[in-house]
XYZ file of C-alpha atoms in Angstrom:
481
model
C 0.000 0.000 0.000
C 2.864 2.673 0.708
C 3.971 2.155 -2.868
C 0.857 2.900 -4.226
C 0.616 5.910 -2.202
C 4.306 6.883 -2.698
C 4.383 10.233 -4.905
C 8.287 11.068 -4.764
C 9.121 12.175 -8.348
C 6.167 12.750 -9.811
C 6.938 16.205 -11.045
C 8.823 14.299 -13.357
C 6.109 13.129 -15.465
C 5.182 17.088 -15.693
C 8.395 18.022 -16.497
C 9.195 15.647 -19.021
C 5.805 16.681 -20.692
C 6.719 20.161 -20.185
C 10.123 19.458 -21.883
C 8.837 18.058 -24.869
C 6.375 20.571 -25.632
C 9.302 22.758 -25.808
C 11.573 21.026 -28.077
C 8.150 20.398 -29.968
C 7.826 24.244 -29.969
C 11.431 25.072 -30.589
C 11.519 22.851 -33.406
C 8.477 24.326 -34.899
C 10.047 27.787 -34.589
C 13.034 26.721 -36.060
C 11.250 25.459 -39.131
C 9.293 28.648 -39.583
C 12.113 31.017 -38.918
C 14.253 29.258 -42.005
C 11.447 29.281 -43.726
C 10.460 32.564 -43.210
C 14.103 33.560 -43.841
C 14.559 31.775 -46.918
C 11.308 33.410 -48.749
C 12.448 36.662 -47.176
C 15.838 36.261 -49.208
C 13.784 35.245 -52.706
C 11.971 38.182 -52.319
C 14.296 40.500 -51.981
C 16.563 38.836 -54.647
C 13.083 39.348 -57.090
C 12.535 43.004 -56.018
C 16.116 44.055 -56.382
C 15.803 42.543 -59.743
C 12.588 44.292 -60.569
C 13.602 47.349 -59.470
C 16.817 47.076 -61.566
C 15.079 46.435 -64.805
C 12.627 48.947 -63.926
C 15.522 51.727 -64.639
C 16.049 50.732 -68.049
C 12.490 50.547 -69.398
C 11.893 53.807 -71.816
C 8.186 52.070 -73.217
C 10.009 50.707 -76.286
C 11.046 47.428 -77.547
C 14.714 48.620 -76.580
C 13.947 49.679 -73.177
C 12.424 46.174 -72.577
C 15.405 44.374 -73.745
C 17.545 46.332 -71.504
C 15.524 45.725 -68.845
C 15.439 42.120 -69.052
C 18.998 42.664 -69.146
C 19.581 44.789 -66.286
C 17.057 42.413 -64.088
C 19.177 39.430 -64.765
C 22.249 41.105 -63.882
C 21.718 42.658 -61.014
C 21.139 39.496 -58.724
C 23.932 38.769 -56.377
C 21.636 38.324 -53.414
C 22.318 34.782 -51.706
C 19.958 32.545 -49.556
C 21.127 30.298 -47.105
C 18.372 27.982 -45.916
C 17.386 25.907 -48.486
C 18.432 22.921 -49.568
C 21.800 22.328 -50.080
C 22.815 25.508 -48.700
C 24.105 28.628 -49.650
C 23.681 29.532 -53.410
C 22.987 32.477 -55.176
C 19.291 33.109 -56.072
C 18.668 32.584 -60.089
C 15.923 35.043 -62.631
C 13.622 32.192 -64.742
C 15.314 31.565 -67.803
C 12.683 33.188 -70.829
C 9.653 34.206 -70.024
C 9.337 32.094 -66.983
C 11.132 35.096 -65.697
C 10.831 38.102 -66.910
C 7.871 39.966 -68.603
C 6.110 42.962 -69.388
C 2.998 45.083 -69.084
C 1.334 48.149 -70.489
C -0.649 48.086 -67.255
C -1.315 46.379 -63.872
C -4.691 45.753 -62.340
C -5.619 48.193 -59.656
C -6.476 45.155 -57.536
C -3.639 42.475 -56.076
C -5.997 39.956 -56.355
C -6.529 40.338 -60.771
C -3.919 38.322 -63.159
C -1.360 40.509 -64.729
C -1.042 40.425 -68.641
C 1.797 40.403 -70.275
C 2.534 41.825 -73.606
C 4.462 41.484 -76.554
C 3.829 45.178 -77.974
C 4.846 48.405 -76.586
C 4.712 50.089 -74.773
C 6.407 48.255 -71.869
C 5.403 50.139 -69.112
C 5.782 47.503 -66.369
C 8.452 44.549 -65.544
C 7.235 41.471 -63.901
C 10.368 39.462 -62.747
C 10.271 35.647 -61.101
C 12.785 33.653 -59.466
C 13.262 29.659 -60.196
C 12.097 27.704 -57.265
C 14.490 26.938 -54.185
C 14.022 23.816 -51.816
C 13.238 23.933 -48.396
C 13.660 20.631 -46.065
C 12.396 21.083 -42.592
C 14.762 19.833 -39.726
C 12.554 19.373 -36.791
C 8.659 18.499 -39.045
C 10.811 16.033 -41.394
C 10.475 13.612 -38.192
C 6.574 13.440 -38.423
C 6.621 13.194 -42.196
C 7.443 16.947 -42.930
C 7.716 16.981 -46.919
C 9.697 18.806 -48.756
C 8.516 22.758 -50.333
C 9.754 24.811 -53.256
C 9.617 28.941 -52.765
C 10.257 31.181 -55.001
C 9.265 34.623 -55.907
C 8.076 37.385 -58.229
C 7.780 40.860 -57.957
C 6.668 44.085 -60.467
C 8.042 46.871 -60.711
C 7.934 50.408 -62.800
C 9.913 53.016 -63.567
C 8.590 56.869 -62.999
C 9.037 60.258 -63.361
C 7.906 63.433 -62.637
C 8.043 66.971 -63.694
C 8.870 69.850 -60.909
C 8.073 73.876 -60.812
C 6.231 73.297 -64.182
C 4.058 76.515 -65.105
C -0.001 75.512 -64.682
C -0.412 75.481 -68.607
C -0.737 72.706 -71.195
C -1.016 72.928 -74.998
C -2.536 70.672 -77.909
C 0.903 69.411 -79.863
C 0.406 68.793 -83.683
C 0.655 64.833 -84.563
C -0.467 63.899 -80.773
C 1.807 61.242 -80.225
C 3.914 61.851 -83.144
C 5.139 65.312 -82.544
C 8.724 65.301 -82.732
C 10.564 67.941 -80.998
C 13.991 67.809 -82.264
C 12.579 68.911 -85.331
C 10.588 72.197 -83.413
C 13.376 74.148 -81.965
C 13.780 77.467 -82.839
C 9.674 77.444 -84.221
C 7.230 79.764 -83.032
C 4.512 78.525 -81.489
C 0.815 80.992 -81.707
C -0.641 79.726 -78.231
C -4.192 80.687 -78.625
C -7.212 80.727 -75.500
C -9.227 78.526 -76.356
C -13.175 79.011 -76.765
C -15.339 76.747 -74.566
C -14.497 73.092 -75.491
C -13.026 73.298 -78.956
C -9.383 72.256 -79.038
C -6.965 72.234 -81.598
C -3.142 72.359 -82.662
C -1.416 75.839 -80.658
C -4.763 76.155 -78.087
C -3.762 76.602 -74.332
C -4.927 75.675 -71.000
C -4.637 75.462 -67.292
C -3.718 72.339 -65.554
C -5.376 71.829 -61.901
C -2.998 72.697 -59.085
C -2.301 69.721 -56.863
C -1.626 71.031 -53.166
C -2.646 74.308 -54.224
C -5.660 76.850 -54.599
C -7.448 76.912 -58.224
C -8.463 80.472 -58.098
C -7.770 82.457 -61.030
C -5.771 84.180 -58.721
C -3.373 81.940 -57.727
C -2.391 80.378 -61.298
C -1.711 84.268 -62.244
C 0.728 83.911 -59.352
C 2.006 80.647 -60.682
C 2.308 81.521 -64.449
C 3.896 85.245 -63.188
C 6.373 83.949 -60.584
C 9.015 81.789 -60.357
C 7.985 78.910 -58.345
C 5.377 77.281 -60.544
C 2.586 74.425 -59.300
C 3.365 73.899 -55.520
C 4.016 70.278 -55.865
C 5.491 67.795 -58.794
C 3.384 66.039 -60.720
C 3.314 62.353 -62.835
C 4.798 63.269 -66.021
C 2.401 60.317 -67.772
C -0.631 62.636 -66.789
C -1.722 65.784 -65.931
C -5.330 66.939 -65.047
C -6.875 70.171 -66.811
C -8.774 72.826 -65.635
C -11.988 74.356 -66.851
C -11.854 78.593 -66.842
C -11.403 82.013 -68.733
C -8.071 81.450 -69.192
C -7.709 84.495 -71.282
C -8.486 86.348 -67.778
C -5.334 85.504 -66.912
C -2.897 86.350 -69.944
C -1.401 89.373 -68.036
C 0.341 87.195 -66.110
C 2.617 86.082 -68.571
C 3.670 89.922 -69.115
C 4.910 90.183 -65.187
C 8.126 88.566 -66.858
C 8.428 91.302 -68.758
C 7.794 93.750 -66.449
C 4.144 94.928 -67.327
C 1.579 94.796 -64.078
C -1.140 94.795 -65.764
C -4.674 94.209 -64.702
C -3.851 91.083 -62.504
C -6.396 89.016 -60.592
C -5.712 87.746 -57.266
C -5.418 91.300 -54.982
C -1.959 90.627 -55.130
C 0.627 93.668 -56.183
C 3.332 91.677 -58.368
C 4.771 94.740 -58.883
C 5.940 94.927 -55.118
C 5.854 91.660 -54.158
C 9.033 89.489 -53.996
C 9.149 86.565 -56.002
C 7.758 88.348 -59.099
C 10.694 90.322 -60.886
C 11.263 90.253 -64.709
C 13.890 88.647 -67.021
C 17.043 91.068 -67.565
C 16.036 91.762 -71.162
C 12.784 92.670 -71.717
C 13.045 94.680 -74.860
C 8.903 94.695 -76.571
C 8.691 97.483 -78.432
C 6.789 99.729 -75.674
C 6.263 103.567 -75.090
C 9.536 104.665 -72.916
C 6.739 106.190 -70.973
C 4.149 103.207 -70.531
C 2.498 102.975 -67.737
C 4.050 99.879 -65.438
C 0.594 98.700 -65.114
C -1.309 99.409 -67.742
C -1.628 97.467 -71.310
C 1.463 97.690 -73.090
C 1.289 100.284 -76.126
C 3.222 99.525 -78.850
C 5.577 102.744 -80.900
C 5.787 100.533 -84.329
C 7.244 101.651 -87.220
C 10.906 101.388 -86.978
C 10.775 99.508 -83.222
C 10.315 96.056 -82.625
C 7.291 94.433 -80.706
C 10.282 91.778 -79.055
C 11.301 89.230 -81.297
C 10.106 88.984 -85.138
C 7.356 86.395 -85.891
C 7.514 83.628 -88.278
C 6.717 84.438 -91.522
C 4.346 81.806 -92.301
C 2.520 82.835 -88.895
C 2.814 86.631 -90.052
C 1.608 85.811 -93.839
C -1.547 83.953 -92.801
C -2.908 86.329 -90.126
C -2.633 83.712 -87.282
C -4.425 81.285 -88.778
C -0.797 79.067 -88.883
C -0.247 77.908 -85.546
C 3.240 76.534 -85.192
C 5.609 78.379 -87.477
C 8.451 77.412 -89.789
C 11.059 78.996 -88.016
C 11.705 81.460 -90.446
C 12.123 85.259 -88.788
C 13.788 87.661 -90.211
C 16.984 87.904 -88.184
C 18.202 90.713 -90.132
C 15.429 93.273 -89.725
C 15.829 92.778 -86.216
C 19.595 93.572 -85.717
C 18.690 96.693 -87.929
C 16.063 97.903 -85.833
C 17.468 96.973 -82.387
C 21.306 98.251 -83.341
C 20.829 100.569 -85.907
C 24.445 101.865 -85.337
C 26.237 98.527 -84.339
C 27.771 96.520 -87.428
C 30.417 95.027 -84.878
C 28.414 92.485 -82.514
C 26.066 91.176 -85.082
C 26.279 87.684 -85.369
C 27.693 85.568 -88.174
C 24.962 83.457 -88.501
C 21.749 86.451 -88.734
C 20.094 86.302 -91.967
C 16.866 87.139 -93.077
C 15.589 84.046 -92.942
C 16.473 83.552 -89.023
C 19.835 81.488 -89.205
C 19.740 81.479 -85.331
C 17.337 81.080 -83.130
C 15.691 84.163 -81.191
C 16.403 82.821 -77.768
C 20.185 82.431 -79.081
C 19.728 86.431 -79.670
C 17.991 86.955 -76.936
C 21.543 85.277 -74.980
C 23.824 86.968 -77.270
C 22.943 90.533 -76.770
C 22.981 89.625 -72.694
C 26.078 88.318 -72.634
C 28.259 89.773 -75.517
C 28.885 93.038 -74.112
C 30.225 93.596 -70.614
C 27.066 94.869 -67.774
C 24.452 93.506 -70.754
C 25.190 96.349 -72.904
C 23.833 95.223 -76.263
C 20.322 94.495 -74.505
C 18.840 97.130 -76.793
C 18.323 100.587 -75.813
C 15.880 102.206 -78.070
C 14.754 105.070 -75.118
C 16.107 107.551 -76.807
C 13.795 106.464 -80.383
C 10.945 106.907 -78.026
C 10.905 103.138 -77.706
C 11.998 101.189 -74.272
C 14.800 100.147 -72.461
C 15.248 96.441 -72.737
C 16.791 96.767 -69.125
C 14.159 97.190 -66.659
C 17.059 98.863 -64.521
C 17.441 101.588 -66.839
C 14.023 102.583 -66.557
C 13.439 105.411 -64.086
C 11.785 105.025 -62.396
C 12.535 101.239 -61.879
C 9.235 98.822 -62.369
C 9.689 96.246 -60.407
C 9.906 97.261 -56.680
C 9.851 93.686 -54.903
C 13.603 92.900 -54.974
C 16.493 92.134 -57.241
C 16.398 91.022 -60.722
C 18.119 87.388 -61.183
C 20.642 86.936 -63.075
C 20.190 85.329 -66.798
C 21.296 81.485 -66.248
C 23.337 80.914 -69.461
C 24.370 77.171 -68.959
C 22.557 74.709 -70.803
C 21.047 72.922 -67.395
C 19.758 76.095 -65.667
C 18.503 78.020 -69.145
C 14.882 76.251 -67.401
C 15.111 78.783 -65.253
C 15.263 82.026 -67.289
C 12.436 84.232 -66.654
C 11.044 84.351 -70.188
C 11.142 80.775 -70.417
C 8.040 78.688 -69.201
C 7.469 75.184 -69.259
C 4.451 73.914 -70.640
C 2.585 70.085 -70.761
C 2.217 69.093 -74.592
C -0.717 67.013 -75.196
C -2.747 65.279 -77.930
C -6.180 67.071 -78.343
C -7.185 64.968 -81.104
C -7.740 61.635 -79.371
C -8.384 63.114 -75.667
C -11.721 64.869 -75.250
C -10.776 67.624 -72.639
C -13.679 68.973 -71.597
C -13.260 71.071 -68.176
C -11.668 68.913 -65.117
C -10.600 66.162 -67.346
C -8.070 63.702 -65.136
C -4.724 62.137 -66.620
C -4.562 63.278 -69.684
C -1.580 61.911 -71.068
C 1.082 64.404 -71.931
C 3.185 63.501 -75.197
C 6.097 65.913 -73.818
C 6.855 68.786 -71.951
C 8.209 71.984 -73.524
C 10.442 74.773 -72.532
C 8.939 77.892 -74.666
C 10.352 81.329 -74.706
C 7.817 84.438 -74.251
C 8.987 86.275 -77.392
C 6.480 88.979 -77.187
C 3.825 90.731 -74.313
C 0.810 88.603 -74.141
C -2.375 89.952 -75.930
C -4.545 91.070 -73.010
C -7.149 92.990 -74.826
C -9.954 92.164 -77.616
C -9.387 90.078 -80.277
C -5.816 89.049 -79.268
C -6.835 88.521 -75.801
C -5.017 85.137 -74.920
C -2.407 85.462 -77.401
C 0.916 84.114 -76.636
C 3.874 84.067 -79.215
C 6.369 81.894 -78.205
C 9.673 79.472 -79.156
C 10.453 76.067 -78.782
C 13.488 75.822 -76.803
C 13.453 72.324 -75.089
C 11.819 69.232 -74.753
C 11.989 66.458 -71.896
C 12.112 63.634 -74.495
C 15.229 61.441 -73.918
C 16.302 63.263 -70.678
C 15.983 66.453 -72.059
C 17.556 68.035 -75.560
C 17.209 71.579 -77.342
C 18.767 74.442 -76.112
C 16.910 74.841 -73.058
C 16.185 71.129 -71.879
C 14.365 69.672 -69.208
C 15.516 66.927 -67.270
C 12.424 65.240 -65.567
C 13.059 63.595 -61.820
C 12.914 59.862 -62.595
C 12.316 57.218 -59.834
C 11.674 53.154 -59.800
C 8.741 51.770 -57.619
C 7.684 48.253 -56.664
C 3.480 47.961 -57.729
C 3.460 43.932 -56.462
């Protein structure tokens, strides 16, 4: 009977039950944490990958290669729990691999597509499978897994400080820039919702007011939108946006007429270009519509011929000014600093003028003078007095990456108007390419020419930029999946 009734080392049993449950625990753990480890390393090996070939894609069959390329390259990430231990993580030979998209489903859950056709927009990237044994599970029958993974990826870009303004392109999607520079370009206000080559409008303001107001403020100073925005769409804005052509004349130092409450002329943040010869009364009003002298004194830079010959009714113009007439008019005594290539036919461009007789001379002195013709100074700081009271004047940026800068240059979204029907707030309308155009004249702000802009194709943001004023966009890869 005392045996029965003997309990000396019974917390054994409880221990030893205890015990096991731990191992059985630990082991468990163990399992999951290689596991967890191993598809951790797969997935970083895919994403790196991704993200890789995601630099190289440009939406063309070239880009894709490239990509496929640069995503098979790039992996030198290692995992070191599965089977057979450490070994570098391999892309899926083919297609197995690598493919591409045009688009991605909004939802995680929806197949991808792949395509064969451009535009490659998107890379989808997928590692071969590794094997994972489990230590401690393998004892109760624990089978064998394969992980791999996949990831997709895009690259983007963006466009910063960008004036609120888009324009219709002509050929939409075929418009070819490198064949516009130095081309005048009528932008014309367009009427309700009829849109066509040379018509402007205003883009909404992301992180900003929409009052007619503050895009004045935005097309006048030097800021632009208050945030960057996707350079694969931009969203428009219904308005009178001939209301608001004065603003574009603030960069030549004209106040005219300005909505918003806001005094430009006094206000920092607002000053004009250095050389702002237009043509004007040497006793215009600062803030009244700009009056032109004619005859013998130019209205800014000449116009295109073709534009000139056909009223307006030619939108984008050959190129053709006459370079000649100019020089004449602007330096009637100077035969010295006229340069080689002038003719009447252009032979330069006018923003190449417009540099030249800034630079040339020592303190900007061939920025023409004609004060004493009863035309203007094209230095606002010879005027007396002075227009612009908010502050100093910058400085004319004359190498080829800060020329985006230059007051009389603005930088515009070019769309396709003839397959997008923009009809007040339309949303992601694609733009074909952004445009640096320089303001070669004073806006029209009155009657018939109210909404008038004449200006010349300087640079484009195709192919990281080009022209003589380029624009680099901000380009960035992403992970989507």
């Amino acid at each position: 009977m005392r045996f029965f009734k003997d309990d000396d080392g019974a917390v054994l049993i409880y221990v030893t039950l205890i015990m096991a449950a731990f191992i059985g625990l630990g082991g468990l753990a163990l399992d999951a944490s290689r596991a967890f480890t191993l598809r951790e390393e797969m997935q970083q090996a895919a994403d790196a990958a991704a993200l890789a070939g995601a630099w190289q894609l440009a939406g063309t069959a070239a880009g894709a290669a490239r990509a496929d390329a640069a995503a098979r390259a790039v992996v030198a990430n290692n995992q070191k729990w599965a089977s057979g231990g450490s070994t570098a993580v391999a892309i899926g030979a083919g297609t197995a691999g690598v493919q591409f998209m045009t688009t991605v489903p909004a939802s995680d859950d929806a197949a991808l597509v792949f395509t064969n056709a451009a535009p490659f927009d998107y890379i989808w990237v997928k590692t071969t499978s590794a094997n994972f044994d489990p230590w401690f599970m393998s004892m109760f029958g624990g089978a064998q897994s394969q992980v791999a993974a996949e990831a997709v990826a895009r690259k983007g870009s963006s466009q910063c400080q960008v004036t609120p303004l888009f324009m219709c392109l002509p050929g939409g999607a075929s418009f070819d820039p490198t064949a516009w520079i130095g081309h005048q370009v009528l932008m014309r206000a367009s009427q309700g919702n009829s849109w066509t080559n040379g018509n402007w409008g205003l883009l909404d303001t992301p992180g900003g007011s929409q009052s007619a107001g503050a895009l004045a403020s935005m097309i006048a100073g030097v800021n632009g939108l208050p945030q960057c925005i996707d350079s694969r769409g931009v969203d428009t804005k219904p308005g009178n946006v001939a209301s608001i052509s004065a603003a574009f004349n603030v960069r030549l130092d004209v106040y005219e007429n300005l909505p918003g409450g806001v005094s430009y002329q006094n206000s920092p943040g607002y000053p004009p270009a250095e050389h702002v010869q237009k043509g004007t009364d040497q006793t215009a009003s600062c803030t009244a519509q700009p009056t032109w002298v004619g005859g013998a004194i130019p209205r800014g830079f000449p116009r295109d011929a073709d534009i000139i010959s056909s009223n307006g009714a030619t939108r984008f113009g050959n190129g053709q000014w006459d370079c000649l007439t100019y020089w004449s008019q602007a330096h009637p005594t100077d035969t010295v600093n006229q340069p080689g290539a002038c003719s009447s036919t252009g032979g330069m461009t006018r923003y190449e003028m417009y540099l030249h007789e800034i630079t040339t001379l020592p303190n900007k002195g061939l920025i023409p003078d004609l004060s004493g013709t009863t035309g203007d100074d094209g230095d606002p700081t010879g005027r007396s007095p002075m227009c612009y009271a908010g502050g100093s004047i910058p400085p004319t940026p004359t190498t080829i990456g800060q020329r985006i800068n230059d007051r009389r240059i603005f930088t515009v979204a070019g769309v396709d108007c003839s397959t997008i029907a923009i009809n007040g707030n339309t949303a992601n309308v694609p733009v074909q390419q952004y445009l640096s155009l320089f303001l070669t004249e004073p806006a029209g702000t009155q009657g018939s020419t109210n909404g008038d802009v004449y200006m010349e194709i300087v640079g484009f943001s195709q192919a990281g930029g080009g022209g003589l004023a380029p624009i680099q966009l901000r380009e960035w890869t992403e992970l989507v999946r």
